[in-house]
């Protein structure tokens, strides 16, 4: 059969989680350097920012406290500005590394669910997350997004750790 008769195989998808942390920026740089050098990759790149909801950021649960109606739009506006900065910075990094074919998504919700749901949406082959390097106690209290994704995402999960600088 001639090669033109073959159905075109979909390009595998790599999702990189992005946020405002230096760990996220490092993970994106590392991924671009190792998988997208010279804009030549087997992967389709999706950058994903999970934007917290204003109510989760203010910590509202149950009955809304007095004044919330005034506070929530301000918090939401700040979260939108942060998301725009995160996306802009990630796009600039991609352009600097000559990676131009990028899908960028901002999805509101808890990062753990947003990342796993987006893996499903794209049928991603790999999910890249940065490691914040929290200690055991902080990780136990906050919950680790990377741990959650490693156990629940239906794809390979790569956790990129920034090397510790030895003094």
Short mmCIF file of N, CA, C and O in Angstrom, two decimals, residues 37-88:
data_model
loop_
_atom_site.label_atom_id
_atom_site.label_comp_id
_atom_site.label_asym_id
_atom_site.label_seq_id
_atom_site.Cartn_x
_atom_site.Cartn_y
_atom_site.Cartn_z
N UNK A 37 13.95 20.65 21.01
CA UNK A 37 15.08 21.39 20.46
C UNK A 37 14.99 21.47 18.95
O UNK A 37 14.60 20.51 18.29
N UNK A 38 15.30 22.63 18.41
CA UNK A 38 15.22 22.91 16.97
C UNK A 38 13.80 22.75 16.43
O UNK A 38 13.61 22.42 15.28
N UNK A 39 12.82 22.97 17.31
CA UNK A 39 11.40 22.87 16.94
C UNK A 39 11.10 21.54 16.25
O UNK A 39 10.26 21.45 15.36
N UNK A 40 11.84 20.51 16.65
CA UNK A 40 11.68 19.19 16.05
C UNK A 40 11.31 18.22 17.16
O UNK A 40 12.14 17.82 17.95
N UNK A 41 10.04 17.88 17.24
CA UNK A 41 9.61 16.97 18.29
C UNK A 41 8.55 16.03 17.76
O UNK A 41 7.81 16.35 16.84
N UNK A 42 8.49 14.86 18.38
CA UNK A 42 7.42 13.92 18.03
C UNK A 42 6.12 14.34 18.71
O UNK A 42 5.06 13.87 18.36
N UNK A 43 6.21 15.25 19.70
CA UNK A 43 5.04 15.62 20.49
C UNK A 43 4.38 16.92 20.03
O UNK A 43 5.04 17.84 19.58
N UNK A 44 3.07 16.97 20.22
CA UNK A 44 2.30 18.20 20.13
C UNK A 44 2.31 18.78 21.54
O UNK A 44 2.00 18.08 22.50
N UNK A 45 2.67 20.06 21.68
CA UNK A 45 2.83 20.66 23.00
C UNK A 45 1.57 21.42 23.42
O UNK A 45 1.06 22.26 22.69
N UNK A 46 1.09 21.10 24.63
CA UNK A 46 -0.03 21.81 25.24
C UNK A 46 0.47 22.37 26.57
O UNK A 46 0.96 21.62 27.42
N UNK A 47 0.35 23.70 26.74
CA UNK A 47 0.68 24.33 28.01
C UNK A 47 -0.64 24.53 28.75
O UNK A 47 -1.60 25.03 28.18
N UNK A 48 -0.66 24.16 30.02
CA UNK A 48 -1.90 24.19 30.78
C UNK A 48 -1.71 24.90 32.11
O UNK A 48 -0.85 24.51 32.90
N UNK A 49 -2.52 25.94 32.33
CA UNK A 49 -2.52 26.63 33.62
C UNK A 49 -3.86 26.38 34.29
O UNK A 49 -4.91 26.65 33.71
N UNK A 50 -3.82 25.85 35.51
CA UNK A 50 -5.04 25.65 36.31
C UNK A 50 -5.23 26.89 37.16
O UNK A 50 -4.46 27.16 38.08
N UNK A 51 -6.27 27.66 36.82
CA UNK A 51 -6.55 28.91 37.56
C UNK A 51 -7.50 28.59 38.70
O UNK A 51 -8.59 28.08 38.47
N UNK A 52 -7.06 28.87 39.94
CA UNK A 52 -7.97 28.62 41.06
C UNK A 52 -9.21 29.50 40.94
O UNK A 52 -9.14 30.59 40.38
N UNK A 53 -10.32 29.04 41.48
CA UNK A 53 -11.51 29.89 41.49
C UNK A 53 -11.35 30.91 42.61
O UNK A 53 -10.62 30.69 43.57
N UNK A 54 -12.03 32.03 42.47
CA UNK A 54 -11.95 33.09 43.49
C UNK A 54 -12.43 32.56 44.83
O UNK A 54 -11.81 32.83 45.87
N UNK A 55 -13.50 31.77 44.83
CA UNK A 55 -14.03 31.26 46.11
C UNK A 55 -13.04 30.33 46.80
O UNK A 55 -12.87 30.39 48.01
N UNK A 56 -12.35 29.48 46.02
CA UNK A 56 -11.37 28.58 46.65
C UNK A 56 -10.17 29.37 47.16
O UNK A 56 -9.58 29.02 48.17
N UNK A 57 -9.82 30.45 46.48
CA UNK A 57 -8.68 31.26 46.90
C UNK A 57 -8.96 32.02 48.18
O UNK A 57 -8.08 32.23 49.01
N UNK A 58 -10.20 32.47 48.32
CA UNK A 58 -10.59 33.21 49.53
C UNK A 58 -10.88 32.20 50.65
O UNK A 58 -10.85 32.54 51.82
N UNK A 59 -11.11 30.96 50.29
CA UNK A 59 -11.35 29.92 51.28
C UNK A 59 -12.79 29.86 51.74
O UNK A 59 -13.07 29.58 52.89
N UNK A 60 -13.70 30.17 50.84
CA UNK A 60 -15.12 30.15 51.21
C UNK A 60 -15.68 28.75 51.09
O UNK A 60 -15.53 28.09 50.08
N UNK A 61 -16.32 28.34 52.16
CA UNK A 61 -17.03 27.07 52.14
C UNK A 61 -18.29 27.29 52.96
O UNK A 61 -18.23 27.85 54.03
N UNK A 62 -19.39 26.84 52.45
CA UNK A 62 -20.63 27.03 53.20
C UNK A 62 -21.17 28.43 52.98
O UNK A 62 -20.98 29.02 51.93
N UNK A 63 -21.83 28.96 54.01
CA UNK A 63 -22.48 30.28 53.84
C UNK A 63 -21.46 31.37 53.53
O UNK A 63 -20.37 31.38 54.09
N UNK A 64 -21.82 32.25 52.63
CA UNK A 64 -20.91 33.32 52.22
C UNK A 64 -20.91 34.40 53.30
O UNK A 64 -21.94 34.81 53.80
N UNK A 65 -19.70 34.81 53.68
CA UNK A 65 -19.59 35.83 54.72
C UNK A 65 -19.92 37.21 54.16
O UNK A 65 -19.86 37.44 52.97
N UNK A 66 -20.25 38.12 55.06
CA UNK A 66 -20.58 39.50 54.66
C UNK A 66 -19.38 40.13 53.98
O UNK A 66 -18.25 39.97 54.44
N UNK A 67 -19.60 40.79 52.89
CA UNK A 67 -18.51 41.45 52.18
C UNK A 67 -17.92 40.62 51.05
O UNK A 67 -17.12 41.11 50.27
N UNK A 68 -18.28 39.34 50.98
CA UNK A 68 -17.72 38.46 49.94
C UNK A 68 -18.05 38.97 48.55
O UNK A 68 -17.24 38.87 47.63
N UNK A 69 -19.25 39.54 48.42
CA UNK A 69 -19.68 40.04 47.10
C UNK A 69 -18.72 41.10 46.58
O UNK A 69 -18.48 41.19 45.38
N UNK A 70 -18.13 41.88 47.48
CA UNK A 70 -17.16 42.92 47.07
C UNK A 70 -15.77 42.33 46.83
O UNK A 70 -15.03 42.78 45.97
N UNK A 71 -15.41 41.33 47.65
CA UNK A 71 -14.05 40.78 47.59
C UNK A 71 -13.85 39.86 46.39
O UNK A 71 -12.81 39.91 45.73
N UNK A 72 -14.82 39.01 46.10
CA UNK A 72 -14.64 37.98 45.06
C UNK A 72 -14.28 38.55 43.69
O UNK A 72 -13.37 38.01 43.04
N UNK A 73 -14.93 39.62 43.20
CA UNK A 73 -14.53 40.14 41.89
C UNK A 73 -13.08 40.64 41.87
O UNK A 73 -12.39 40.50 40.85
N UNK A 74 -12.62 41.18 42.99
CA UNK A 74 -11.23 41.67 43.08
C UNK A 74 -10.27 40.49 43.03
O UNK A 74 -9.28 40.50 42.29
N UNK A 75 -10.57 39.45 43.81
CA UNK A 75 -9.74 38.25 43.81
C UNK A 75 -9.73 37.61 42.43
O UNK A 75 -8.67 37.22 41.92
N UNK A 76 -10.90 37.51 41.81
CA UNK A 76 -10.99 36.91 40.48
C UNK A 76 -10.17 37.70 39.47
O UNK A 76 -9.47 37.12 38.64
N UNK A 77 -10.23 39.03 39.57
CA UNK A 77 -9.45 39.89 38.67
C UNK A 77 -7.95 39.63 38.85
O UNK A 77 -7.20 39.52 37.88
N UNK A 78 -7.52 39.50 40.12
CA UNK A 78 -6.10 39.20 40.40
C UNK A 78 -5.71 37.84 39.82
O UNK A 78 -4.64 37.69 39.23
N UNK A 79 -6.56 36.84 39.99
CA UNK A 79 -6.28 35.50 39.47
C UNK A 79 -6.19 35.51 37.94
O UNK A 79 -5.36 34.81 37.36
N UNK A 80 -7.05 36.31 37.30
CA UNK A 80 -6.99 36.43 35.84
C UNK A 80 -5.68 37.08 35.39
O UNK A 80 -5.08 36.68 34.40
N UNK A 81 -5.24 38.10 36.14
CA UNK A 81 -3.96 38.78 35.82
C UNK A 81 -2.79 37.82 35.98
O UNK A 81 -1.88 37.79 35.15
N UNK A 82 -2.82 37.04 37.06
CA UNK A 82 -1.76 36.04 37.28
C UNK A 82 -1.75 35.04 36.12
O UNK A 82 -0.70 34.73 35.57
N UNK A 83 -2.93 34.54 35.75
CA UNK A 83 -3.03 33.57 34.65
C UNK A 83 -2.47 34.16 33.35
O UNK A 83 -1.72 33.50 32.63
N UNK A 84 -2.79 35.43 33.08
CA UNK A 84 -2.30 36.09 31.87
C UNK A 84 -0.78 36.20 31.90
O UNK A 84 -0.11 35.96 30.89
N UNK A 85 -0.22 36.54 33.07
CA UNK A 85 1.25 36.63 33.21
C UNK A 85 1.90 35.27 33.02
O UNK A 85 2.93 35.15 32.34
N UNK A 86 1.32 34.23 33.62
CA UNK A 86 1.86 32.87 33.52
C UNK A 86 1.89 32.44 32.05
O UNK A 86 2.91 31.96 31.55
N UNK A 87 0.77 32.64 31.35
CA UNK A 87 0.66 32.25 29.95
C UNK A 87 1.62 33.05 29.08
O UNK A 87 2.33 32.49 28.24
N UNK A 88 1.68 34.36 29.31
CA UNK A 88 2.57 35.22 28.52
C UNK A 88 4.03 34.81 28.69
O UNK A 88 4.78 34.68 27.72
#
